[in-house]
Tab-separated table of C-alpha atoms and ligand atoms in Angstrom:
chain	number	residue	atom	x	y	z
X	1	MET	CA	-19.378	-25.780	140.873
X	2	GLN	CA	-22.481	-24.406	139.177
X	3	LEU	CA	-22.842	-20.618	139.281
X	4	HIS	CA	-26.070	-18.631	139.345
X	5	ASN	CA	-27.049	-15.155	138.281
X	6	TYR	CA	-27.683	-12.630	141.068
X	7	ILE	CA	-30.837	-10.647	140.422
X	8	GLY	CA	-32.713	-8.492	142.922
X	9	GLY	CA	-30.759	-10.016	145.794
X	10	GLN	CA	-31.481	-13.666	144.791
X	11	TRP	CA	-29.141	-16.266	143.307
X	12	VAL	CA	-31.154	-17.632	140.408
X	13	LYS	CA	-30.721	-20.067	137.527
X	14	PRO	CA	-30.894	-18.676	133.992
X	15	ALA	CA	-34.470	-18.695	132.680
X	16	ASN	CA	-33.433	-20.718	129.619
X	17	GLY	CA	-31.607	-23.345	131.741
X	18	ARG	CA	-28.472	-23.169	129.576
X	19	TYR	CA	-24.930	-23.504	130.969
X	20	GLN	CA	-21.413	-23.594	129.647
X	21	GLN	CA	-18.049	-24.538	131.113
X	22	ASP	CA	-15.258	-22.306	132.314
X	23	PHE	CA	-11.697	-23.700	131.939
X	24	ASP	CA	-8.253	-23.296	133.504
X	25	PRO	CA	-6.155	-22.030	130.556
X	26	ALA	CA	-2.987	-23.684	131.897
X	27	ASN	CA	-4.307	-27.265	131.873
X	28	GLY	CA	-7.834	-27.323	130.476
X	29	GLN	CA	-9.472	-28.398	133.757
X	30	VAL	CA	-13.039	-27.261	134.364
X	31	VAL	CA	-13.324	-24.440	136.931
X	32	ALA	CA	-17.084	-23.832	136.930
X	33	GLU	CA	-20.384	-24.295	135.115
X	34	VAL	CA	-21.765	-20.929	134.132
X	35	PRO	CA	-25.187	-19.690	133.004
X	36	ARG	CA	-25.539	-18.710	129.358
X	37	SER	CA	-28.206	-16.165	130.100
X	38	ASP	CA	-30.176	-14.205	127.571
X	39	ALA	CA	-32.539	-11.241	127.262
X	40	GLU	CA	-34.991	-12.497	129.869
X	41	ASP	CA	-32.481	-12.624	132.737
X	42	THR	CA	-30.854	-9.400	131.617
X	43	ARG	CA	-34.167	-7.543	131.566
X	44	ALA	CA	-35.021	-8.907	135.019
X	45	ALA	CA	-31.665	-7.634	136.305
X	46	ILE	CA	-32.224	-4.193	134.755
X	47	LYS	CA	-35.668	-4.027	136.327
X	48	ALA	CA	-34.265	-4.930	139.743
X	49	ALA	CA	-31.545	-2.309	139.383
X	50	ARG	CA	-34.067	0.338	138.320
X	51	GLN	CA	-36.268	-0.401	141.346
X	52	ALA	CA	-33.347	-0.379	143.763
X	53	PHE	CA	-32.110	2.929	142.362
X	54	GLU	CA	-35.007	4.849	143.926
X	55	THR	CA	-33.901	3.873	147.429
X	56	TRP	CA	-30.163	3.567	146.916
X	57	ARG	CA	-29.812	7.092	145.496
X	58	LYS	CA	-31.218	8.447	148.761
X	59	VAL	CA	-28.936	6.454	151.057
X	60	PRO	CA	-26.453	9.017	152.398
X	61	ALA	CA	-23.176	8.681	150.528
X	62	PRO	CA	-21.158	8.141	153.761
X	63	LYS	CA	-23.432	5.151	154.514
X	64	ARG	CA	-22.866	3.785	151.031
X	65	GLY	CA	-19.188	4.259	151.820
X	66	GLU	CA	-19.486	2.171	154.995
X	67	ILE	CA	-20.716	-0.763	152.923
X	68	LEU	CA	-17.798	-0.339	150.526
X	69	PHE	CA	-15.467	-0.233	153.491
X	70	ARG	CA	-16.809	-3.629	154.576
X	71	VAL	CA	-16.362	-4.881	151.018
X	72	GLY	CA	-12.717	-3.760	151.186
X	73	THR	CA	-12.224	-5.534	154.507
X	74	LEU	CA	-13.702	-8.766	153.160
X	75	LEU	CA	-11.637	-8.595	149.976
X	76	LYS	CA	-8.576	-8.202	152.155
X	77	GLU	CA	-9.534	-11.192	154.295
X	78	HIS	CA	-10.053	-13.335	151.189
X	79	LYS	CA	-7.114	-12.002	149.201
X	80	ASP	CA	-5.186	-15.289	149.105
X	81	ASP	CA	-8.156	-17.403	148.035
X	82	LEU	CA	-9.298	-14.914	145.451
X	83	ALA	CA	-5.814	-14.721	143.944
X	84	GLU	CA	-5.611	-18.484	143.720
X	85	TYR	CA	-9.016	-18.730	142.023
X	86	MET	CA	-7.901	-16.031	139.620
X	87	THR	CA	-4.745	-17.868	138.618
X	88	ARG	CA	-6.783	-20.998	138.021
X	89	GLU	CA	-9.396	-19.194	136.036
X	90	MET	CA	-7.348	-16.957	133.755
X	91	GLY	CA	-3.747	-18.012	134.168
X	92	LYS	CA	-1.782	-15.008	135.466
X	93	VAL	CA	0.918	-15.941	137.942
X	94	LEU	CA	-0.079	-15.899	141.606
X	95	MET	CA	1.948	-12.834	142.557
X	96	GLU	CA	0.213	-10.854	139.840
X	97	ALA	CA	-3.181	-12.236	140.776
X	98	ARG	CA	-2.569	-10.954	144.300
X	99	GLY	CA	-1.804	-7.559	142.816
X	100	ASP	CA	-5.043	-7.639	140.868
X	101	VAL	CA	-7.027	-8.347	144.052
X	102	GLN	CA	-5.078	-5.604	145.819
X	103	GLU	CA	-6.312	-3.088	143.250
X	104	GLY	CA	-9.859	-4.057	144.216
X	105	ILE	CA	-9.067	-3.629	147.914
X	106	ASP	CA	-7.487	-0.238	147.287
X	107	MET	CA	-10.413	0.883	145.204
X	108	ALA	CA	-12.923	-0.196	147.846
X	109	PHE	CA	-11.221	1.863	150.554
X	110	TYR	CA	-10.623	4.797	148.250
X	111	MET	CA	-14.254	4.951	147.110
X	112	ALA	CA	-15.483	4.360	150.681
X	113	GLY	CA	-13.672	7.595	151.538
X	114	GLU	CA	-15.291	9.362	148.604
X	115	GLY	CA	-18.581	8.795	150.400
X	116	ARG	CA	-17.534	11.552	152.793
X	117	ARG	CA	-16.098	13.781	150.078
X	118	SER	CA	-17.958	13.668	146.753
X	119	PHE	CA	-17.149	17.343	146.647
X	120	GLY	CA	-19.257	19.757	144.706
X	121	TYR	CA	-18.656	23.489	144.971
X	122	THR	CA	-20.266	26.771	145.878
X	123	THR	CA	-19.665	29.889	143.888
X	124	PRO	CA	-20.902	33.492	144.232
X	125	SER	CA	-24.078	34.377	142.386
X	126	GLU	CA	-24.017	37.456	140.182
X	127	LEU	CA	-27.066	38.730	142.075
X	128	PRO	CA	-27.294	39.873	145.709
X	129	ASN	CA	-28.892	37.623	148.314
X	130	LYS	CA	-28.625	34.594	146.165
X	131	PHE	CA	-26.660	31.408	146.797
X	132	ALA	CA	-25.230	29.160	144.081
X	133	MET	CA	-23.786	25.653	144.248
X	134	ALA	CA	-23.080	22.617	142.102
X	135	THR	CA	-23.616	19.105	143.434
X	136	ARG	CA	-22.818	15.650	142.107
X	137	ASN	CA	-25.856	13.464	141.488
X	138	PRO	CA	-26.437	9.799	140.707
X	139	ILE	CA	-27.489	8.997	137.158
X	140	GLY	CA	-29.373	5.694	137.336
X	141	VAL	CA	-28.569	2.164	136.219
X	142	ALA	CA	-25.020	1.433	135.093
X	143	GLY	CA	-24.296	-1.441	132.712
X	144	ILE	CA	-20.803	-2.704	133.537
X	145	ILE	CA	-19.118	-4.859	130.896
X	146	THR	CA	-15.666	-6.135	131.824
X	147	PRO	CA	-12.813	-8.160	130.294
X	148	TRP	CA	-11.075	-11.256	131.674
X	149	ASN	CA	-7.524	-9.915	132.014
X	150	PHE	CA	-8.112	-8.063	135.319
X	151	PRO	CA	-11.080	-9.969	136.729
X	152	MET	CA	-11.002	-8.160	140.072
X	153	ALA	CA	-9.372	-4.798	139.373
X	154	ILE	CA	-11.448	-3.730	136.401
X	155	PRO	CA	-14.907	-4.641	137.755
X	156	THR	CA	-14.116	-2.903	141.042
X	157	TRP	CA	-12.820	0.218	139.253
X	158	LYS	CA	-16.229	0.476	137.667
X	159	ILE	CA	-18.676	-0.899	140.235
X	160	PHE	CA	-17.371	0.884	143.347
X	161	PRO	CA	-17.401	4.426	141.905
X	162	ALA	CA	-20.805	3.693	140.332
X	163	LEU	CA	-22.139	2.706	143.760
X	164	ILE	CA	-20.611	5.485	145.795
X	165	CYS	CA	-22.158	7.999	143.402
X	166	GLY	CA	-25.575	6.415	144.091
X	167	ASN	CA	-26.111	4.405	140.913
X	168	THR	CA	-27.199	0.794	140.747
X	169	VAL	CA	-25.478	-1.812	138.606
X	170	VAL	CA	-26.004	-4.647	136.184
X	171	PHE	CA	-22.674	-6.420	135.881
X	172	LYS	CA	-21.814	-8.585	132.870
X	173	PRO	CA	-18.376	-10.092	133.404
X	174	ALA	CA	-16.263	-11.674	130.690
X	175	SER	CA	-17.294	-15.217	129.804
X	176	GLU	CA	-13.732	-16.368	130.651
X	177	THR	CA	-13.775	-15.164	134.282
X	178	PRO	CA	-17.204	-15.818	135.769
X	179	TYR	CA	-15.941	-17.378	138.974
X	180	LEU	CA	-14.106	-14.266	140.099
X	181	ALA	CA	-17.172	-12.157	139.293
X	182	TYR	CA	-19.262	-14.514	141.388
X	183	GLN	CA	-16.802	-14.220	144.289
X	184	LEU	CA	-16.834	-10.431	144.095
X	185	VAL	CA	-20.615	-10.210	144.123
X	186	LYS	CA	-20.824	-12.734	146.995
X	187	ILE	CA	-18.578	-10.444	148.980
X	188	MET	CA	-20.703	-7.407	148.185
X	189	GLU	CA	-23.767	-9.324	149.338
X	190	GLU	CA	-22.020	-10.353	152.552
X	191	ALA	CA	-20.986	-6.738	153.157
X	192	GLY	CA	-24.675	-5.795	153.299
X	193	LEU	CA	-25.335	-4.266	149.914
X	194	PRO	CA	-29.143	-4.012	149.607
X	195	ALA	CA	-30.984	-6.256	147.132
X	196	GLY	CA	-31.002	-5.026	143.540
X	197	VAL	CA	-28.151	-2.545	143.956
X	198	VAL	CA	-25.738	-4.867	142.167
X	199	ASN	CA	-27.025	-7.539	139.807
X	200	LEU	CA	-24.879	-10.101	138.048
X	201	VAL	CA	-25.768	-11.702	134.726
X	202	PHE	CA	-23.508	-14.285	133.105
X	203	GLY	CA	-23.630	-14.615	129.355
X	204	SER	CA	-22.282	-13.452	126.040
X	205	GLY	CA	-21.936	-9.969	124.636
X	206	SER	CA	-24.438	-10.733	121.922
X	207	GLU	CA	-27.099	-12.023	124.304
X	208	VAL	CA	-26.562	-10.048	127.519
X	209	GLY	CA	-24.375	-7.089	126.526
X	210	GLU	CA	-26.620	-6.158	123.629
X	211	ILE	CA	-29.642	-5.799	125.921
X	212	LEU	CA	-27.675	-3.530	128.244
X	213	LEU	CA	-26.731	-1.324	125.297
X	214	ASN	CA	-30.279	-1.045	124.012
X	215	ASP	CA	-32.580	-1.144	127.042
X	216	PRO	CA	-33.819	2.380	127.838
X	217	ASP	CA	-33.636	1.639	131.565
X	218	VAL	CA	-29.838	1.442	131.460
X	219	ASP	CA	-28.476	4.974	131.633
X	220	LEU	CA	-24.763	4.483	131.366
X	221	ILE	CA	-22.355	1.914	130.055
X	222	SER	CA	-18.811	1.374	131.224
X	223	PHE	CA	-16.914	-0.980	128.953
X	224	THR	CA	-13.343	-2.279	128.831
X	225	GLY	CA	-12.356	-4.507	125.936
X	226	SER	CA	-11.330	-4.480	122.317
X	227	ASN	CA	-11.360	-1.465	120.060
X	228	GLU	CA	-13.722	-3.148	117.640
X	229	THR	CA	-16.307	-4.029	120.286
X	230	GLY	CA	-15.839	-0.579	121.821
X	231	ARG	CA	-16.929	1.064	118.592
X	232	HIS	CA	-20.021	-1.101	118.528
X	233	VAL	CA	-20.769	-0.304	122.187
X	234	ALA	CA	-20.407	3.439	121.621
X	235	SER	CA	-22.470	3.579	118.476
X	236	THR	CA	-25.268	1.364	119.795
X	237	ALA	CA	-25.532	2.977	123.223
X	238	GLY	CA	-24.989	6.400	121.631
X	239	GLN	CA	-28.174	6.038	119.632
X	240	HIS	CA	-30.027	5.913	122.918
X	241	LEU	CA	-28.013	8.902	124.201
X	242	LYS	CA	-26.480	6.801	126.977
X	243	ARG	CA	-23.331	7.971	128.584
X	244	VAL	CA	-20.535	5.609	127.560
X	245	SER	CA	-17.036	5.176	128.946
X	246	LEU	CA	-14.646	3.066	126.895
X	247	GLU	CA	-11.251	1.667	127.830
X	248	LEU	CA	-9.909	-0.059	124.758
X	249	GLY	CA	-6.571	-1.212	123.502
X	250	GLY	CA	-3.015	-0.041	123.699
X	251	LYS	CA	0.182	-0.242	121.682
X	252	ASN	CA	2.390	0.937	124.470
X	253	ALA	CA	6.065	1.670	124.075
X	254	ILE	CA	9.120	1.953	126.262
X	255	ILE	CA	11.783	4.357	125.012
X	256	VAL	CA	15.353	3.630	126.047
X	257	LEU	CA	17.855	6.425	125.464
X	258	ASP	CA	21.628	6.011	125.326
X	259	ASP	CA	21.977	7.593	128.770
X	260	ALA	CA	19.581	5.119	130.451
X	261	ASN	CA	20.417	2.887	133.381
X	262	LEU	CA	20.470	-0.306	131.333
X	263	ASP	CA	20.032	-2.738	134.235
X	264	LEU	CA	16.915	-0.932	135.337
X	265	ALA	CA	15.588	-0.691	131.777
X	266	VAL	CA	15.956	-4.457	131.256
X	267	GLU	CA	13.934	-5.179	134.406
X	268	GLY	CA	11.239	-2.666	133.444
X	269	ILE	CA	10.971	-4.048	129.925
X	270	LEU	CA	10.664	-7.701	130.989
X	271	TRP	CA	8.034	-6.892	133.577
X	272	SER	CA	5.951	-4.740	131.216
X	273	ALA	CA	6.219	-6.919	128.121
X	274	PHE	CA	5.914	-10.429	129.580
X	275	GLY	CA	4.103	-9.879	132.883
X	276	THR	CA	0.507	-11.183	132.595
X	277	THR	CA	1.852	-12.882	129.429
X	278	GLY	CA	1.549	-9.530	127.663
X	279	GLN	CA	-2.212	-9.542	128.216
X	280	ARG	CA	-2.589	-6.113	129.756
X	281	CYS	CA	-3.975	-3.030	128.018
X	282	THR	CA	-0.902	-1.368	129.447
X	283	ALA	CA	1.591	-4.048	128.360
X	284	CYS	CA	4.664	-2.892	126.467
X	285	SER	CA	4.731	-4.242	122.924
X	286	ARG	CA	7.141	-1.745	121.337
X	287	LEU	CA	10.649	-0.960	122.430
X	288	ILE	CA	11.981	2.245	120.915
X	289	VAL	CA	15.731	2.232	121.380
X	290	GLN	CA	18.362	4.858	120.664
X	291	GLU	CA	21.042	3.480	118.362
X	292	GLY	CA	24.016	3.729	120.730
X	293	ILE	CA	22.541	1.290	123.228
X	294	HIS	CA	20.549	-0.868	120.820
X	295	GLU	CA	22.879	-3.857	120.397
X	296	ALA	CA	23.716	-4.146	124.077
X	297	LEU	CA	20.059	-4.054	125.027
X	298	LYS	CA	19.114	-6.609	122.380
X	299	THR	CA	21.724	-9.084	123.601
X	300	ARG	CA	20.752	-8.725	127.245
X	301	LEU	CA	17.062	-8.996	126.566
X	302	ALA	CA	17.461	-12.063	124.356
X	303	GLU	CA	19.370	-13.823	127.100
X	304	ARG	CA	16.875	-12.958	129.815
X	305	ILE	CA	13.846	-13.802	127.689
X	306	ARG	CA	15.269	-17.258	126.926
X	307	SER	CA	15.516	-17.962	130.625
X	308	LEU	CA	11.908	-17.032	131.472
X	309	LYS	CA	10.163	-20.069	132.909
X	310	LEU	CA	6.708	-20.907	131.582
X	311	GLY	CA	4.240	-22.888	133.623
X	312	HIS	CA	1.086	-22.940	135.727
X	313	GLY	CA	0.758	-19.634	137.551
X	314	LEU	CA	0.345	-21.423	140.882
X	315	GLU	CA	3.831	-22.924	140.677
X	316	ASN	CA	6.426	-20.956	142.571
X	317	ASN	CA	9.062	-20.595	139.906
X	318	THR	CA	6.762	-19.690	137.007
X	319	ASP	CA	7.575	-16.377	135.337
X	320	VAL	CA	5.052	-16.493	132.505
X	321	GLY	CA	1.658	-18.192	132.516
X	322	PRO	CA	-0.542	-19.264	129.607
X	323	LEU	CA	-2.564	-17.172	127.193
X	324	ILE	CA	-6.279	-17.117	127.866
X	325	ASN	CA	-7.345	-19.612	125.182
X	326	GLN	CA	-6.449	-21.326	121.926
X	327	GLN	CA	-7.742	-18.461	119.775
X	328	ALA	CA	-5.288	-16.189	121.562
X	329	VAL	CA	-2.410	-18.565	120.774
X	330	GLU	CA	-3.445	-18.580	117.130
X	331	LYS	CA	-3.807	-14.812	117.010
X	332	VAL	CA	-0.370	-14.245	118.529
X	333	HIS	CA	1.177	-16.730	116.137
X	334	ARG	CA	-0.500	-15.072	113.156
X	335	TYR	CA	1.141	-11.782	114.156
X	336	VAL	CA	4.511	-13.479	114.518
X	337	GLU	CA	4.181	-14.813	110.972
X	338	ILE	CA	3.179	-11.383	109.706
X	339	GLY	CA	6.228	-9.880	111.445
X	340	GLN	CA	8.514	-12.346	109.704
X	341	SER	CA	6.882	-11.856	106.335
X	342	GLU	CA	7.272	-8.080	106.665
X	343	GLY	CA	10.997	-8.524	107.258
X	344	ALA	CA	11.422	-8.229	111.030
X	345	GLU	CA	14.221	-10.241	112.621
X	346	LEU	CA	12.940	-12.932	114.999
X	347	VAL	CA	15.446	-12.925	117.865
X	348	VAL	CA	13.817	-15.234	120.434
X	349	GLY	CA	10.616	-17.280	120.669
X	350	GLY	CA	8.097	-17.190	117.856
X	351	SER	CA	6.075	-20.366	118.420
X	352	PRO	CA	3.639	-22.088	120.761
X	353	VAL	CA	5.398	-24.037	123.502
X	354	GLN	CA	6.295	-27.638	122.592
X	355	ASP	CA	7.035	-28.867	126.146
X	356	PRO	CA	4.846	-31.999	126.625
X	357	ILE	CA	4.044	-31.035	130.220
X	358	LEU	CA	2.381	-27.863	128.980
X	359	THR	CA	0.487	-29.175	125.967
X	360	ASP	CA	-2.918	-29.054	127.685
X	361	GLY	CA	-2.496	-25.312	128.254
X	362	HIS	CA	-2.334	-22.324	125.927
X	363	PHE	CA	1.334	-21.431	126.186
X	364	TYR	CA	3.314	-19.278	123.756
X	365	LEU	CA	7.045	-18.579	123.924
X	366	PRO	CA	8.005	-15.042	124.964
X	367	THR	CA	9.067	-13.482	121.694
X	368	LEU	CA	11.430	-10.697	120.691
X	369	PHE	CA	11.662	-9.077	117.284
X	370	ALA	CA	14.374	-6.633	116.223
X	371	GLY	CA	14.738	-4.596	113.038
X	372	VAL	CA	11.117	-3.560	113.250
X	373	THR	CA	10.051	-0.333	111.575
X	374	ALA	CA	7.412	1.968	113.007
X	375	GLN	CA	4.893	1.165	110.284
X	376	MET	CA	5.075	-2.635	110.366
X	377	THR	CA	1.882	-4.406	111.374
X	378	ILE	CA	3.449	-5.808	114.562
X	379	ALA	CA	4.398	-2.232	115.539
X	380	GLN	CA	0.904	-0.876	114.869
X	381	GLU	CA	-1.698	-3.433	115.939
X	382	GLU	CA	-2.437	-4.697	119.418
X	383	ILE	CA	-1.299	-8.326	119.734
X	384	PHE	CA	-2.227	-8.895	123.418
X	385	GLY	CA	0.425	-11.516	123.976
X	386	PRO	CA	4.120	-11.960	124.801
X	387	VAL	CA	5.561	-10.308	121.700
X	388	LEU	CA	7.957	-7.376	121.878
X	389	SER	CA	9.246	-5.407	118.866
X	390	MET	CA	12.460	-3.390	118.894
X	391	ILE	CA	12.509	-0.225	116.796
X	392	LYS	CA	15.835	1.586	116.438
X	393	VAL	CA	15.825	5.431	116.463
X	394	LYS	CA	18.421	8.219	116.270
X	395	ASP	CA	17.297	10.522	119.037
X	396	LEU	CA	14.551	11.535	121.445
X	397	ASP	CA	12.600	13.504	118.842
X	398	GLU	CA	12.352	10.486	116.603
X	399	ALA	CA	11.483	8.272	119.577
X	400	ILE	CA	8.592	10.521	120.524
X	401	ARG	CA	7.376	10.661	116.940
X	402	VAL	CA	7.385	6.860	116.712
X	403	ASN	CA	5.697	6.539	120.082
X	404	ASN	CA	2.847	8.800	118.979
X	405	GLN	CA	2.368	7.280	115.520
X	406	VAL	CA	-0.083	4.555	116.527
X	407	ALA	CA	-3.838	4.443	116.734
X	408	TYR	CA	-3.752	4.055	120.544
X	409	GLY	CA	-2.558	6.237	123.408
X	410	LEU	CA	-2.756	4.453	126.757
X	411	SER	CA	0.667	4.255	128.345
X	412	SER	CA	4.264	5.135	127.496
X	413	SER	CA	7.573	5.081	129.287
X	414	ILE	CA	11.084	6.427	128.973
X	415	PHE	CA	14.333	5.336	130.546
X	416	THR	CA	16.760	8.278	130.729
X	417	GLN	CA	18.796	9.960	133.426
X	418	ASP	CA	18.672	13.373	131.832
X	419	VAL	CA	16.241	15.914	133.300
X	420	ASN	CA	15.754	17.768	130.006
X	421	ASN	CA	14.860	14.569	128.159
X	422	THR	CA	12.515	13.661	130.976
X	423	PHE	CA	10.498	16.841	130.832
X	424	GLN	CA	10.376	16.895	127.062
X	425	ALA	CA	9.004	13.345	127.171
X	426	ILE	CA	6.411	14.238	129.804
X	427	ARG	CA	5.198	17.075	127.618
X	428	ASP	CA	5.252	15.332	124.244
X	429	LEU	CA	4.344	11.664	124.794
X	430	ALA	CA	0.717	11.670	123.690
X	431	THR	CA	-0.650	9.008	126.046
X	432	GLY	CA	-2.951	9.103	129.055
X	433	ILE	CA	-0.240	7.621	131.284
X	434	VAL	CA	3.498	8.376	131.173
X	435	TYR	CA	6.190	6.622	133.225
X	436	ILE	CA	9.731	7.847	133.788
X	437	ASN	CA	12.275	5.123	134.601
X	438	ALA	CA	9.593	2.467	135.043
X	439	GLY	CA	7.800	0.222	132.554
X	440	THR	CA	4.370	0.864	131.039
X	441	THR	CA	2.318	-1.048	133.638
X	442	GLY	CA	1.536	-0.410	137.274
X	443	ALA	CA	-1.127	2.295	137.349
X	444	GLU	CA	-2.284	3.165	140.884
X	445	ILE	CA	-5.984	3.389	141.617
X	446	HIS	CA	-6.132	6.985	142.852
X	447	LEU	CA	-4.852	8.493	139.596
X	448	PRO	CA	-6.814	8.812	136.371
X	449	PHE	CA	-6.557	5.713	134.176
X	450	GLY	CA	-7.203	5.807	130.454
X	451	GLY	CA	-5.787	6.961	127.187
X	452	THR	CA	-5.923	9.132	124.134
X	453	ARG	CA	-6.989	8.416	120.543
X	454	GLY	CA	-8.224	4.849	119.887
X	455	THR	CA	-7.742	3.831	123.525
X	456	GLY	CA	-11.065	5.323	124.513
X	457	ASN	CA	-13.528	8.133	124.179
X	458	GLY	CA	-12.009	10.672	126.506
X	459	HIS	CA	-13.200	9.433	129.890
X	460	ARG	CA	-10.882	8.296	132.650
X	461	GLU	CA	-11.375	5.593	135.237
X	462	ALA	CA	-10.173	5.435	138.841
X	463	GLY	CA	-9.390	8.349	141.139
X	464	THR	CA	-11.806	11.256	141.268
X	465	ALA	CA	-11.985	11.089	137.462
X	466	ALA	CA	-14.233	8.043	137.901
X	467	MET	CA	-16.707	10.228	139.810
X	468	ASP	CA	-16.977	12.487	136.781
X	469	PHE	CA	-18.263	9.600	134.732
X	470	PHE	CA	-20.596	8.082	137.311
X	471	SER	CA	-22.294	11.286	138.464
X	472	GLU	CA	-23.835	14.292	136.822
X	473	TRP	CA	-23.830	17.863	137.923
X	474	LYS	CA	-26.800	19.732	139.276
X	475	ALA	CA	-26.559	23.523	139.514
X	476	VAL	CA	-28.665	24.878	142.376
X	477	TYR	CA	-29.627	28.530	142.885
X	478	VAL	CA	-31.203	29.670	146.153
X	479	ASP	CA	-32.630	33.159	146.044
X	480	PHE	CA	-33.162	34.591	149.526
X	481	SER	CA	-33.846	38.195	148.462
X	482	GLY	CA	-37.619	37.812	148.644
X	483	GLN	CA	-38.133	39.445	145.271
X	484	LEU	CA	-37.880	38.500	141.618
X	485	GLN	CA	-34.265	38.901	140.501
X	486	ARG	CA	-33.674	38.288	136.818
X	487	ALA	CA	-30.202	37.027	135.934
X	488	GLN	CA	-28.492	38.965	133.114
X	489	ILE	CA	-31.288	41.575	133.229
X	490	ASP	CA	-31.327	43.117	136.697
X	491	THR	CA	-27.662	44.096	136.668
S	501	UN1	C1	-5.602	-3.300	132.028
S	501	UN1	O1	-4.764	-3.991	131.490
S	501	UN1	O2	-6.693	-3.082	131.462
S	501	UN1	O3	-1.430	-0.512	135.188
S	501	UN1	C2	-5.480	-2.731	133.383
S	501	UN1	C3	-1.653	-1.715	135.118
S	501	UN1	C4	-2.711	-2.303	136.003
S	501	UN1	C5	-4.042	-2.205	135.332
S	501	UN1	C6	-4.092	-2.714	133.926
S	501	UN1	N1	-2.725	-1.615	137.263
S	501	UN1	O4	-1.048	-2.457	134.356
């Protein structure tokens, strides 16, 4: 199927007539033909969004919410189809694809409700007969740049709060997941979103993204992706004084203390490290284990990892799907080689899959390293694949130190049954998300999502925190005294 851009409420071909193909990473089959748009289409989309902003910002927020409610209902109706398309397009197993769509549904209903809240506040004035309040206000045109690993969740975390706050959107989805972006925008159109409020432009970061960063008519940029690109986004958009929200990488760890429930820890580790083939920002790539339980955990994990079944995500018994593309396989393998050359012990995995049935896909064996030290490259850099590194520690203090000694700070987790350890961990783990007795993934949409240090630039997505990014405050003073009252002077 050939996809089109969506600009000003019309499905249109790219002005330059160029297309590229979108592939199923599990078997190389073509999923869709996608525009390779450039500056011309992007500028047209920005113009449409700018025009629509003047009307959309005045639509009462509860009415904007009603449209989002319809979007949520439609997403729910199409959940099965959307999940199947997602598995075909980016490889995650069907159950997880359903979860990804569910995040979009949840966000639609949550933000629909925000249409009737969007709370500001009133506060007493320092002067008599004067009223003071602060209200949330739309900002303008939001450039939304999203990755392929959560093709429904991440765009909806950004687009729905942008819309409920009264902004309009130009959406540039990842080149690897255009079909899901197309489906999402189709649903928004069907739900009755007015023309120009959301515009969709397919194309590369260098041709489409760059225009969003530089065009003065785009007021804010919300980006999820790599740390390197995030720095470029922030510095480019920053020169134009745009507001920028970044969600970048992670190097998330699970800590397992001697007193942990080992059965539970094993389940949490497998799910966090190998779910989505390790391709989540929140995926666990470091396992920080207290020495007393280390050997037992290593043996159990090795056994379970060996039995994980790789395959197409649409097959019932598949545990782990493919990586997104061949570059990802090569990148993961490079890290595995670095791990070995730095002296880590390869316990399981460590190579692309040889199975002839899977050779057309981008499969890599789930991999476990032990004997890793906190400073090794595989314990410091984001791999974004199914590679887990075990680091042995003496006690909780050392575990927390190791956890915090990386350039990222998205998610962390601890398995312990001791209440004192628990609260110390909650206080001292320097990440934006902390889990107790659960793995590092599974954020819910009504809580703030994001991280410290190199994971971002201090903003949070989801929950009411998203409203803080997509709106700006207006302080309003109403003087009903009938005379000039000078603040700070007429005391
Ligand atoms: C991401 O990988 O960027 O908490 C998002 C989780 C999911 C979202 C992950 N709810 O793993």
